[in-house]
mmCIF file of C-alpha atoms and ligand atoms in Angstrom:
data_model
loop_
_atom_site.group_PDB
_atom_site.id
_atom_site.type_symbol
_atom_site.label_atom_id
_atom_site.label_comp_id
_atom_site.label_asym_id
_atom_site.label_seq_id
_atom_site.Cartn_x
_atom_site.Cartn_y
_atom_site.Cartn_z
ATOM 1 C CA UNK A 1 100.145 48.487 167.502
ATOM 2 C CA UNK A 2 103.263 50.072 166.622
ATOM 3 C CA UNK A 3 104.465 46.630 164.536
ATOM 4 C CA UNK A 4 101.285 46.967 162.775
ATOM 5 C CA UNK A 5 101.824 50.249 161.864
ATOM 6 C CA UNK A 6 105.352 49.404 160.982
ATOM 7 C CA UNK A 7 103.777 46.691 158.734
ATOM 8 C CA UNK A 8 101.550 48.878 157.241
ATOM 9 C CA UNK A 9 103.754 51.420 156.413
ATOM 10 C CA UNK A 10 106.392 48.955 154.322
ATOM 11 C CA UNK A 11 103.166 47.443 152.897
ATOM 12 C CA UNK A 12 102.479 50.674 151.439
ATOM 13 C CA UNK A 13 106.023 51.600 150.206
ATOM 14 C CA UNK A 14 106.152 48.670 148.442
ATOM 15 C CA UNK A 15 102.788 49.017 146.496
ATOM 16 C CA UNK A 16 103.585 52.519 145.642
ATOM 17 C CA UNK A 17 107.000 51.579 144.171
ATOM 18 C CA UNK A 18 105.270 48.778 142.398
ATOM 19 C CA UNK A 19 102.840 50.742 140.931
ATOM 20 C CA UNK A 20 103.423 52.171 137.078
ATOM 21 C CA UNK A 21 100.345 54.037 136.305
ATOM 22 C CA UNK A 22 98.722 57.568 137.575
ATOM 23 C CA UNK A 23 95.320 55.473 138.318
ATOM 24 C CA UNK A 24 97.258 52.649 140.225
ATOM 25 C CA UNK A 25 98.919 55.002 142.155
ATOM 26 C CA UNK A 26 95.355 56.558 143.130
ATOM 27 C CA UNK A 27 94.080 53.717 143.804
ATOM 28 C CA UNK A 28 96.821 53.498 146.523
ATOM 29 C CA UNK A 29 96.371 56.708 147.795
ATOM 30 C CA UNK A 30 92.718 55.930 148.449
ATOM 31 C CA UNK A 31 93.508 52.454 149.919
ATOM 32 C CA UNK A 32 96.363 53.850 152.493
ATOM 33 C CA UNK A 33 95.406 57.626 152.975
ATOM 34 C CA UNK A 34 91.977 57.454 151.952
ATOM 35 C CA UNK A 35 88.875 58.642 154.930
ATOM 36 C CA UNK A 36 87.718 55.062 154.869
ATOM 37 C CA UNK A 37 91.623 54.011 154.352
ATOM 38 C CA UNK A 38 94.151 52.043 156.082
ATOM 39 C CA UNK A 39 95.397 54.822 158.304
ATOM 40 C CA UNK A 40 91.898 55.885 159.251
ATOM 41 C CA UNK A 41 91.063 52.756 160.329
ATOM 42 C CA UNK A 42 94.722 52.359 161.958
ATOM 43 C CA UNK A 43 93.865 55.394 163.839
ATOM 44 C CA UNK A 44 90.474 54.606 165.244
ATOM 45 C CA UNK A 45 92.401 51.969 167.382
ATOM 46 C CA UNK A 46 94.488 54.698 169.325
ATOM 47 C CA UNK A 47 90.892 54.212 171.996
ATOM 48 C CA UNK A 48 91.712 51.043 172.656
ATOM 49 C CA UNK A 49 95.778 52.067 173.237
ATOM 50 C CA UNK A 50 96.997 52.340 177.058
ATOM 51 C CA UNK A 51 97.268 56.095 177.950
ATOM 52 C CA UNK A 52 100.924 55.870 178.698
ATOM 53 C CA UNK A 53 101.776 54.481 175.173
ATOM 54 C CA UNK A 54 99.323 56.921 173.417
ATOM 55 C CA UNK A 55 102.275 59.301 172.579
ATOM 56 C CA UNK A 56 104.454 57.163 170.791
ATOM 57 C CA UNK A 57 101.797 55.474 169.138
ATOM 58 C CA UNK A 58 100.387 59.032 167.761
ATOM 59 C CA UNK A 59 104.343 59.784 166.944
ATOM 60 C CA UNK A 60 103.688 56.768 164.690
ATOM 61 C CA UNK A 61 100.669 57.630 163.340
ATOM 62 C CA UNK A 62 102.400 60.665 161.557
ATOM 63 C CA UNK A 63 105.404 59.009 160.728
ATOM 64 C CA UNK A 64 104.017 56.652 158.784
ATOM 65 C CA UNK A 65 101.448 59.619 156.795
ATOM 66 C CA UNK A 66 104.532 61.445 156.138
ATOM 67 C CA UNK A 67 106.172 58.786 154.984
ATOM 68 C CA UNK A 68 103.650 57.420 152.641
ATOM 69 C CA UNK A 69 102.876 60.799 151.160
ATOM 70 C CA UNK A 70 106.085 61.300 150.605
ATOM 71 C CA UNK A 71 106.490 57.994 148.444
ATOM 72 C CA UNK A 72 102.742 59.127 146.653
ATOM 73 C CA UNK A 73 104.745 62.576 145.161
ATOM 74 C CA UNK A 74 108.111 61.141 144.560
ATOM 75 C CA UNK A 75 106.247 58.617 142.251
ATOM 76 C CA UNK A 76 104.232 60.763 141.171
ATOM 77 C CA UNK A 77 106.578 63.145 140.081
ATOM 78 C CA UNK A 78 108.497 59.856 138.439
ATOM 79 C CA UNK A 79 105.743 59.120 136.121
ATOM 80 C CA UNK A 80 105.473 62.928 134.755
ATOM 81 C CA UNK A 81 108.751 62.787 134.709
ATOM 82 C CA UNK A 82 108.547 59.548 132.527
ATOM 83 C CA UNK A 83 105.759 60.951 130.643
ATOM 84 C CA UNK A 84 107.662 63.747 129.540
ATOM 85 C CA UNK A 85 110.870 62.401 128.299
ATOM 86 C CA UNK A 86 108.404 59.836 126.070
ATOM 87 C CA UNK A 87 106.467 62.748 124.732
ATOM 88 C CA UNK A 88 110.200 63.985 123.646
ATOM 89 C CA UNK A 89 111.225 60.672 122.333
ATOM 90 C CA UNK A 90 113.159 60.494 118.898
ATOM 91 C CA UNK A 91 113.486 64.665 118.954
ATOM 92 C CA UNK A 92 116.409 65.955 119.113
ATOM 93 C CA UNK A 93 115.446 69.683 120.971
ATOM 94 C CA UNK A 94 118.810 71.121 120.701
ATOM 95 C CA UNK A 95 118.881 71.225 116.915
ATOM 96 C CA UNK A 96 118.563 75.304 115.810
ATOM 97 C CA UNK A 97 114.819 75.519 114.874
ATOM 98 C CA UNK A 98 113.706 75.717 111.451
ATOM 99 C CA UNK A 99 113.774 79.489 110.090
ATOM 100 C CA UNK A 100 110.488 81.722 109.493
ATOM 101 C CA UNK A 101 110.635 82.992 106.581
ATOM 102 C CA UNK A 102 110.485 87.113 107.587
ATOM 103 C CA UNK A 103 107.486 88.982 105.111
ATOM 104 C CA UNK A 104 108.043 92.508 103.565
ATOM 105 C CA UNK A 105 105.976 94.939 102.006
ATOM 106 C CA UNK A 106 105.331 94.316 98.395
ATOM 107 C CA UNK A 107 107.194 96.930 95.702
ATOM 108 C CA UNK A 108 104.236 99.034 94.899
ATOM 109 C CA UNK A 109 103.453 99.596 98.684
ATOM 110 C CA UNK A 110 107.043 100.827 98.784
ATOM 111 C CA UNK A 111 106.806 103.352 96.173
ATOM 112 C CA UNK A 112 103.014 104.322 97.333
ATOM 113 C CA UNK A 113 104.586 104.879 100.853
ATOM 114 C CA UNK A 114 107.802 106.906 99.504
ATOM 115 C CA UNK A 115 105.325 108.774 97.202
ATOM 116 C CA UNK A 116 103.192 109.433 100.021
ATOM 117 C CA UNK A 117 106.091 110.783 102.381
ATOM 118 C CA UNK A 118 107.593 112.683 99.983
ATOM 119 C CA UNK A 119 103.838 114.650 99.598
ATOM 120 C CA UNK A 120 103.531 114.733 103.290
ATOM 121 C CA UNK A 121 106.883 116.784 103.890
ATOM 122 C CA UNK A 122 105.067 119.400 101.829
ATOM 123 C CA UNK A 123 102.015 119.507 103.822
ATOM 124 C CA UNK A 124 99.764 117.699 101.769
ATOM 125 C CA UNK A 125 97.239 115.433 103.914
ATOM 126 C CA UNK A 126 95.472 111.516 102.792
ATOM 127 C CA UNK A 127 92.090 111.670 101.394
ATOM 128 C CA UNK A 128 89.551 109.044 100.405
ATOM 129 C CA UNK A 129 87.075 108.079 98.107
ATOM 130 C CA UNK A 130 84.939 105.426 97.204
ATOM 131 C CA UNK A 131 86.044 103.380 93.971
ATOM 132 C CA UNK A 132 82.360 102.260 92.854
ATOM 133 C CA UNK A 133 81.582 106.179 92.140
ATOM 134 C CA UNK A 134 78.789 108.038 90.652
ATOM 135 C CA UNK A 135 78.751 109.958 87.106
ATOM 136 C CA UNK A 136 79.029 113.440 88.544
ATOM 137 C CA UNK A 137 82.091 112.704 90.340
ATOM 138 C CA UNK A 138 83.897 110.779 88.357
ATOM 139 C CA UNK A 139 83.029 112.630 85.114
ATOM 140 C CA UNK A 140 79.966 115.760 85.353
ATOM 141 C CA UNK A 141 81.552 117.582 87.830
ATOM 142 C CA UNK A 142 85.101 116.950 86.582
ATOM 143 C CA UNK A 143 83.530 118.921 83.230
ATOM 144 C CA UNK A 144 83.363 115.548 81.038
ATOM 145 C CA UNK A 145 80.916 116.087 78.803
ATOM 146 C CA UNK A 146 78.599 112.863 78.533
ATOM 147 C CA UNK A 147 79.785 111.823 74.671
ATOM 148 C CA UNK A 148 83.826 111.966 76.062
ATOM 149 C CA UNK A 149 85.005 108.672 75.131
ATOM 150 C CA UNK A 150 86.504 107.873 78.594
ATOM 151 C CA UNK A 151 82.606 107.665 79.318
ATOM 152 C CA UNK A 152 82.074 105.351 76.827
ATOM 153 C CA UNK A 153 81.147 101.611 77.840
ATOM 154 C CA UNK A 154 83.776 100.257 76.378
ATOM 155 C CA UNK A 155 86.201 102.067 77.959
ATOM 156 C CA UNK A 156 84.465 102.146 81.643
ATOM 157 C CA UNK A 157 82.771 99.458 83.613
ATOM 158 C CA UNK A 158 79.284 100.546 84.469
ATOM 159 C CA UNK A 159 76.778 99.036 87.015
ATOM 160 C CA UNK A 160 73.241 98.169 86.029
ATOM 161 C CA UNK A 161 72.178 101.281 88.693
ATOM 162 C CA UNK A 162 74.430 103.762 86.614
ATOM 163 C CA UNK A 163 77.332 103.765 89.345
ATOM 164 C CA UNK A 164 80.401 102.933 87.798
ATOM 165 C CA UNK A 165 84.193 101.695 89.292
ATOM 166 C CA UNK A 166 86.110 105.610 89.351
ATOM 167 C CA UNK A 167 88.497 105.521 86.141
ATOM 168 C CA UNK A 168 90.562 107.740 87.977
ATOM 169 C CA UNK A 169 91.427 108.948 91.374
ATOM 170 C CA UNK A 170 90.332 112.273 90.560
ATOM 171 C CA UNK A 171 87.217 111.876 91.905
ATOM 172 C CA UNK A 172 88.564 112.447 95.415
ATOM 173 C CA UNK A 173 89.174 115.818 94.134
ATOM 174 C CA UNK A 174 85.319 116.641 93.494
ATOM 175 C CA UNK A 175 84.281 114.564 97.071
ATOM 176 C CA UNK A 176 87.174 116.603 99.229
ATOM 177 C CA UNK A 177 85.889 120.161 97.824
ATOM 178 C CA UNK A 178 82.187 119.203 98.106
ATOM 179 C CA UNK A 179 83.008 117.990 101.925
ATOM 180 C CA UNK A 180 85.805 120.595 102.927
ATOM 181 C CA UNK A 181 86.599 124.579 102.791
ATOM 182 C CA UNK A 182 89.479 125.998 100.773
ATOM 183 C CA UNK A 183 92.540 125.891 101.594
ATOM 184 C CA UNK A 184 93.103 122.215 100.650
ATOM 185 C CA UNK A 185 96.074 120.602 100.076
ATOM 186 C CA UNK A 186 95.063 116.524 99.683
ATOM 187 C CA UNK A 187 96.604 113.401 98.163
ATOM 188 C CA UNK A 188 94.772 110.530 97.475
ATOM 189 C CA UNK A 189 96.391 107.033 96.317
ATOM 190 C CA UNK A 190 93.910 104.136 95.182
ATOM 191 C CA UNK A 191 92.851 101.950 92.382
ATOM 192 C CA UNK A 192 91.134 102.896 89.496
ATOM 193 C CA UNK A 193 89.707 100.757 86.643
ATOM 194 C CA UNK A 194 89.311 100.866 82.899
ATOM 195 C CA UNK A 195 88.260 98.061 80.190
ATOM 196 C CA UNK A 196 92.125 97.470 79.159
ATOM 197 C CA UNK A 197 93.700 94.185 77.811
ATOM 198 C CA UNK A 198 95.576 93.154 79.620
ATOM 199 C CA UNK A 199 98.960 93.253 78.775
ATOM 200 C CA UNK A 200 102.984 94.354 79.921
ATOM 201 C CA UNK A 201 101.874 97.756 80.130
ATOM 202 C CA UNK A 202 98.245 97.690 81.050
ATOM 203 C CA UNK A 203 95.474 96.105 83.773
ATOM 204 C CA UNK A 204 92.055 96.765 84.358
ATOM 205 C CA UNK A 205 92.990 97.903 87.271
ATOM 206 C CA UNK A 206 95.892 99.885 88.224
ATOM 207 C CA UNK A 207 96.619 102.599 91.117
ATOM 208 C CA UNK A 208 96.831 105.928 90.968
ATOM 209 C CA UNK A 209 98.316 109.661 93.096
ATOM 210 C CA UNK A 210 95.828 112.205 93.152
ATOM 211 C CA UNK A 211 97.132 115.368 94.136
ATOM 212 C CA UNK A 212 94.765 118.547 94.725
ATOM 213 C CA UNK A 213 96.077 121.959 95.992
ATOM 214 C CA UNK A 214 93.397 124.716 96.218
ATOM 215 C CA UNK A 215 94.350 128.491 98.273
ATOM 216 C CA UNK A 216 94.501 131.952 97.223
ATOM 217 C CA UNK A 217 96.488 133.160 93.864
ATOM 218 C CA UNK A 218 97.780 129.177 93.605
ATOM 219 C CA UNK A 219 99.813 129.712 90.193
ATOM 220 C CA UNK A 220 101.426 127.334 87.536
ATOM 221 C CA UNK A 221 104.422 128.242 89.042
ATOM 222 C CA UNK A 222 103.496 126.494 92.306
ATOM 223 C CA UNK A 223 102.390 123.362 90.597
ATOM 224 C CA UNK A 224 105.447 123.010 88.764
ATOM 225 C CA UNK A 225 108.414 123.951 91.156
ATOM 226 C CA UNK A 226 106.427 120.712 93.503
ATOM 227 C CA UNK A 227 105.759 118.432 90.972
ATOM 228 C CA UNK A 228 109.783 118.785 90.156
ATOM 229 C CA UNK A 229 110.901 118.612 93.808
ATOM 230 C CA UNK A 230 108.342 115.698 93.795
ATOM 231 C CA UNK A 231 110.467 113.928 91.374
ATOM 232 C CA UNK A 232 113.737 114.730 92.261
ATOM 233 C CA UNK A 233 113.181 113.049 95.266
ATOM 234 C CA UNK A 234 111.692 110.172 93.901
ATOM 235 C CA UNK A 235 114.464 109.481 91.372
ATOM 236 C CA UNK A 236 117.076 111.611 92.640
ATOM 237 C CA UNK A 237 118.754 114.615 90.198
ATOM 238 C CA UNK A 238 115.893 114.587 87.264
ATOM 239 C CA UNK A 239 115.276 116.738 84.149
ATOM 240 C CA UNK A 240 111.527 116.808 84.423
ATOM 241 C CA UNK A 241 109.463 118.902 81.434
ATOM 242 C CA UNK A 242 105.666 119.633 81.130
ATOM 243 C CA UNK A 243 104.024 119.305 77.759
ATOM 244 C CA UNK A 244 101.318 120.882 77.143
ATOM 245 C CA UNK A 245 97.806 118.583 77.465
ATOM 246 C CA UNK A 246 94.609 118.878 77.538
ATOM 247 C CA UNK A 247 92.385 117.178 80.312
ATOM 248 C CA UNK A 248 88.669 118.107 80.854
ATOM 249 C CA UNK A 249 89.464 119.289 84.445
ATOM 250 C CA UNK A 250 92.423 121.374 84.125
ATOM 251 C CA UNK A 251 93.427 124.220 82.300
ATOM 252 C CA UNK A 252 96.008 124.567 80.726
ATOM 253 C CA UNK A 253 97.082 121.164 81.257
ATOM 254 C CA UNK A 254 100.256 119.685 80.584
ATOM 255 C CA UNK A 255 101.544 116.591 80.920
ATOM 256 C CA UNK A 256 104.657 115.741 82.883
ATOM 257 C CA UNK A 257 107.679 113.783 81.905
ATOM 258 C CA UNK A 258 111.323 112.875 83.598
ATOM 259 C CA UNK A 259 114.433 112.235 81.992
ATOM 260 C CA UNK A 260 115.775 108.641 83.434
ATOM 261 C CA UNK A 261 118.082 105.800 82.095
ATOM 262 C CA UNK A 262 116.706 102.732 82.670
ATOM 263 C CA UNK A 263 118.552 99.750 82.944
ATOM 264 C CA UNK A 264 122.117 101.087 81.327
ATOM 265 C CA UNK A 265 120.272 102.867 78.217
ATOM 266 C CA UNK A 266 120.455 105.862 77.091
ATOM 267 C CA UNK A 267 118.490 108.584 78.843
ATOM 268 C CA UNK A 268 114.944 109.241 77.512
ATOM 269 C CA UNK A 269 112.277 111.062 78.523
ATOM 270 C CA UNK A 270 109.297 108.825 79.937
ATOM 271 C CA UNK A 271 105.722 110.182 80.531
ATOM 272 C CA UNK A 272 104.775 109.823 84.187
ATOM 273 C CA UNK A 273 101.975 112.296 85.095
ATOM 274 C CA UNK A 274 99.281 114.394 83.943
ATOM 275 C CA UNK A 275 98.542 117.957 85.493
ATOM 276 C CA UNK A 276 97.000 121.271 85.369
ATOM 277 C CA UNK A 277 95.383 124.146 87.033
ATOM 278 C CA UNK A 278 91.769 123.497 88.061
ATOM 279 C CA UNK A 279 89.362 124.602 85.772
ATOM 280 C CA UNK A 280 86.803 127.107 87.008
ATOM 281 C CA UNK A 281 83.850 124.943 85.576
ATOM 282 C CA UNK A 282 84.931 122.045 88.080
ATOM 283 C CA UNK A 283 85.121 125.042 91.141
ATOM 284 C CA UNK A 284 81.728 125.712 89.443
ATOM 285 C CA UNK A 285 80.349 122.424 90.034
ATOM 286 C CA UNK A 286 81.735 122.292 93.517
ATOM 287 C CA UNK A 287 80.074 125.417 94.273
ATOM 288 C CA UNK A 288 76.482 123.968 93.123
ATOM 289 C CA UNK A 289 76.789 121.635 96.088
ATOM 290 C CA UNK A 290 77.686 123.782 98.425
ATOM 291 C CA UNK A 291 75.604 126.428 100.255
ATOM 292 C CA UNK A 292 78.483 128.905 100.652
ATOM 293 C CA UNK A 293 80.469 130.655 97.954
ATOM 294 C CA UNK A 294 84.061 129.507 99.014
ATOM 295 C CA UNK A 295 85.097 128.080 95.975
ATOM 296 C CA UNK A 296 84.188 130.932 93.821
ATOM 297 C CA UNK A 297 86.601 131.011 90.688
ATOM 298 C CA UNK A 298 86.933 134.443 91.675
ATOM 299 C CA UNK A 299 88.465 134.139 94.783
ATOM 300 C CA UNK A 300 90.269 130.599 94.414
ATOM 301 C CA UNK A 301 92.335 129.093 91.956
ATOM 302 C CA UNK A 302 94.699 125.665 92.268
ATOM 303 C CA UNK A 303 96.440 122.805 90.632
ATOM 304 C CA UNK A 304 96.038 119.034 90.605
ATOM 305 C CA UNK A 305 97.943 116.357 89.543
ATOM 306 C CA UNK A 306 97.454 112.216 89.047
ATOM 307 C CA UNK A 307 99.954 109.871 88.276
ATOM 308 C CA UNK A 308 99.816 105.856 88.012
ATOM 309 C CA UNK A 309 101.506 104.092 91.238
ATOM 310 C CA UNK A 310 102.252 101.460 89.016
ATOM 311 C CA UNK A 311 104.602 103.103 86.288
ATOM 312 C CA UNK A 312 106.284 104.482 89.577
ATOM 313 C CA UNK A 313 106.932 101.170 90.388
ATOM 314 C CA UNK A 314 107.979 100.091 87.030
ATOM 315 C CA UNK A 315 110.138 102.874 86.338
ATOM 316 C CA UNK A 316 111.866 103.121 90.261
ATOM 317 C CA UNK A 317 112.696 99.159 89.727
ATOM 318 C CA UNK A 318 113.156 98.558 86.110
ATOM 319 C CA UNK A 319 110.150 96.211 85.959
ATOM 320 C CA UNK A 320 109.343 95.571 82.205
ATOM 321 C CA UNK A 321 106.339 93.972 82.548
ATOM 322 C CA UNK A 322 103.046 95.576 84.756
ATOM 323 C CA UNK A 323 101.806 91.442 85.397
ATOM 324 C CA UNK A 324 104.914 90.952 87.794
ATOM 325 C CA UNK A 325 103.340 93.112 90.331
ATOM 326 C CA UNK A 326 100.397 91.266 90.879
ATOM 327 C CA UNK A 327 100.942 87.462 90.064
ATOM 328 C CA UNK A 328 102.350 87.597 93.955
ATOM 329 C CA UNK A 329 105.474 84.928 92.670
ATOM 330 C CA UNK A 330 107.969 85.068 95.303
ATOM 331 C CA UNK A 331 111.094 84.547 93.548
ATOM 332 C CA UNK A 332 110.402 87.909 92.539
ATOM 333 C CA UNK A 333 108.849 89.863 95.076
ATOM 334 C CA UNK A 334 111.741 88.107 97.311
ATOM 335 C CA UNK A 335 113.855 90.715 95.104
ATOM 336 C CA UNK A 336 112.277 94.102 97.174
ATOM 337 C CA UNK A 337 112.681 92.500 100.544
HETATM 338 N N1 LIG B 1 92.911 111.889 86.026
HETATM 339 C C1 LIG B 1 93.922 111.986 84.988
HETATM 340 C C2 LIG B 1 94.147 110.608 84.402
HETATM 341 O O1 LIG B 1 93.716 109.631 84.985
HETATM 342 C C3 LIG B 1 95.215 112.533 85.545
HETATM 343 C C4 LIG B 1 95.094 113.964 86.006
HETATM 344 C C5 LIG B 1 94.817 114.221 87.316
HETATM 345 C C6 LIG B 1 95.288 115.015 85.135
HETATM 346 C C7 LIG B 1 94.723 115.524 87.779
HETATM 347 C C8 LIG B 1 95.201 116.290 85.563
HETATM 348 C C9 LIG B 1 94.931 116.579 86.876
HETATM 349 O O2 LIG B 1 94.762 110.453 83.364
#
C-alpha cells in the first residue's frame, strides 16, 4: 500500500509538471484530488489495511495530498505568472508615462470670475435670469417704449410666441425687484443676444455684468466712487470718466470710460460700460407687480450698471479680434493657461 501510494504520488508530480495549460492542470486536480479521484479511491483501501500498519499508512495518505496540492499551486501560480509577463510582452513599463495635457479655464471665465470677486468684496450677491425673456422684462418694464429701435426685429431675435432671447442682462434687474425687497445689491453675468454681423468687434451673442444697487438715499456719488474702485482693480491705477448717456432705464445716465494703453500705444480712453441711476418709471413698473409699496420712488432710489464680459476680456488681454474667444483654438487659449 504504501509503494502504491508512493507510485501514485510521483505519478502525479510528474503530470502536473507536464502540464502547460489552466484546464490540463484541472483536469489533474480532478483525476488525483478529485471525490471520485485517485486518492479517494486510494483511501477506501485503508479497510482492508492491518490495524497495526493503519498509522503509517494514514501518515501517507496526507503526505502525498499535501504534496500534490502543493505541486497544483506552485504550477498554478507558474502559469499566471507566465500569463502575466506575456500580457507585458514588447512594453517597456519603466519608460515615464506619456503627459496629460493639464486644462484651464478659458480667458473670459477668468475675467467673469475676477469681475465677479471684485463685486463680491463690496457686498454685491449673483443673480439669475432666464435668457429667452419676455417683452416686459427685457424692454416694458425697463421703460422702452415699443417703437425703440433696440425692439425692432432686426435688431432682436423674436420667437413666434412673442418671447424673445434678453438683449441685455438688465432684465435680471426687473426679475430680482419683482421677486425680492429693497435693499438689493445684485450682479448678474450672462449672455445676451442681438442680430449683429459678425465681425472683430461684434457676435450675436456676447456676455454681459449687470449690476443693480437699490437702498435708501443711494446717490450718483455711490455709483461712481464703485464703478471707479471697480476698475481700478480690474486694470490697476485707472483714469475712469462718465459721459453723460442716455438709456431708457436710467436717469441721468452716463456712460463710463477708462484710460488704458494697450499694447505699447499711447493712452486713450476706451468705452467700457453704461450706467445710471434707476429711473422711477422702472421702480414704477416694479411696484405694479408687487402687492406692497417697497419700491416706491419716494422712498427708494439706486444705480445700475452693465458692461460686456467680452470687451473686459479684450481689453485685460489685448485681444484684437472678439472671434478668438470662441473658435476654442488651442494654440491660443494655451496662452491664458
Ligand atoms: N443694458 C445696457 C446695455 O446693454 C447697459 C446698462 C445697464 C446701462 C444698466 C445702464 C444701466 O447697453
Amino acid at each position: 500500500m504504501l509503494d502504491a501510494l508512493e507510485q501514485l504520488k510521483n505519478d502525479a508530480l510528474a503530470e502536473i509538471s507536464s502540464h502547460s495549460t489552466e484546464a490540463e492542470l484541472e483536469g489533474a486536480r480532478v483525476k488525483f484530488l478529485g471525490k471520485k479521484g485517485q486518492l479517494a479511491a486510494a483511501s477506501g483501501g485503508m479497510r482492508d489495511v492491518a490495524k497495526e500498519d493503519k498509522p503509517a499508512v494514514g501518515a501517507k495518505l496526507n503526505e502525498v495530498r499535501t504534496a500534490i496540492t502543493e505541486a497544483l499551486d506552485e504550477k498554478n501560480t507558474a502559469l499566471t505568472n507566465a500569463k502575466d509577463a506575456a500580457a507585458f510582452d514588447g512594453i517597456d513599463a519603466s519608460l515615464p508615462s506619456r503627459p496629460i495635457p493639464q486644462g484651464a479655464l478659458h480667458p473670459l471665465t477668468q475675467v467673469q470670475h475676477n469681475a465677479i470677486s471684485v463685486l463680491r468684496r463690496m457686498g454685491f450677491s449673483l443673480a439669475e435670469g432666464p435668457e429667452i425673456e419676455t417683452e416686459w422684462h427685457c424692454f416694458d418694464a425697463l421703460n422702452t417704449p415699443t417703437d425703440h429701435p433696440a425692439r425692432n426685429e432686426s435688431d432682436t431675435f423674436y420667437f413666434e410666441n412673442g418671447k424673445l432671447l434678453r438683449t441685455h442682462t438688465s432684465s435680471v434687474q426687473v426679475r430680482t425687484m419683482e421677486t425680492t425687497p429693497p435693499p438689493i445689491r445684485i450682479i448678474a453675468p450672462g449672455s445676451a443676444f442681438r442680430r449683429d454681423e459678425v465681425d472683430a468687434t461684434h457676435l450675436p451673442v456676447f456676455n454681459q455684468l449687470e449690476g443693480l444697487y437699490v437702498d435708501e438715499d443711494v446717490t450718483l456719488a455711490d455709483l461712481k466712487g464703485t464703478l471707479e474702485f471697480f476698475f481700478q482693480e480690474m486694470f490697476g491705477d485707472v483714469e475712469v470718466r462718465f459721459r453723460p448717456h442716455f438709456f431708457p432705464f436710467t436717469e441721468p445716465s452716463f456712460e463710463v470710460d477708462v484710460k488704458l494703453e494697450i499694447k505699447g500705444q499711447a493712452a486713450k480712453w476706451i468705452e467700457i460700460a453704461g450706467c445710471g441711476m434707476v429711473d422711477p418709471a422702472v421702480f414704477d413698473s416694479v411696484g405694479k407687480t408687487r402687492d406692497d409699496k417697497e419700491y416706491s420712488p419716494k422712498k427708494i432710489s439706486g444705480f445700475a450698471f452693465g458692461m460686456g464680459i467680452d470687451r473686459l476680456a479684450m481689453i485685460t488681454y489685448g485681444i484684437p479680434d472678439l472671434r478668438l474667444l470662441i473658435e476654442n483654438d488651442v494654440r491660443f487659449l494655451g496662452q491664458f493657461a
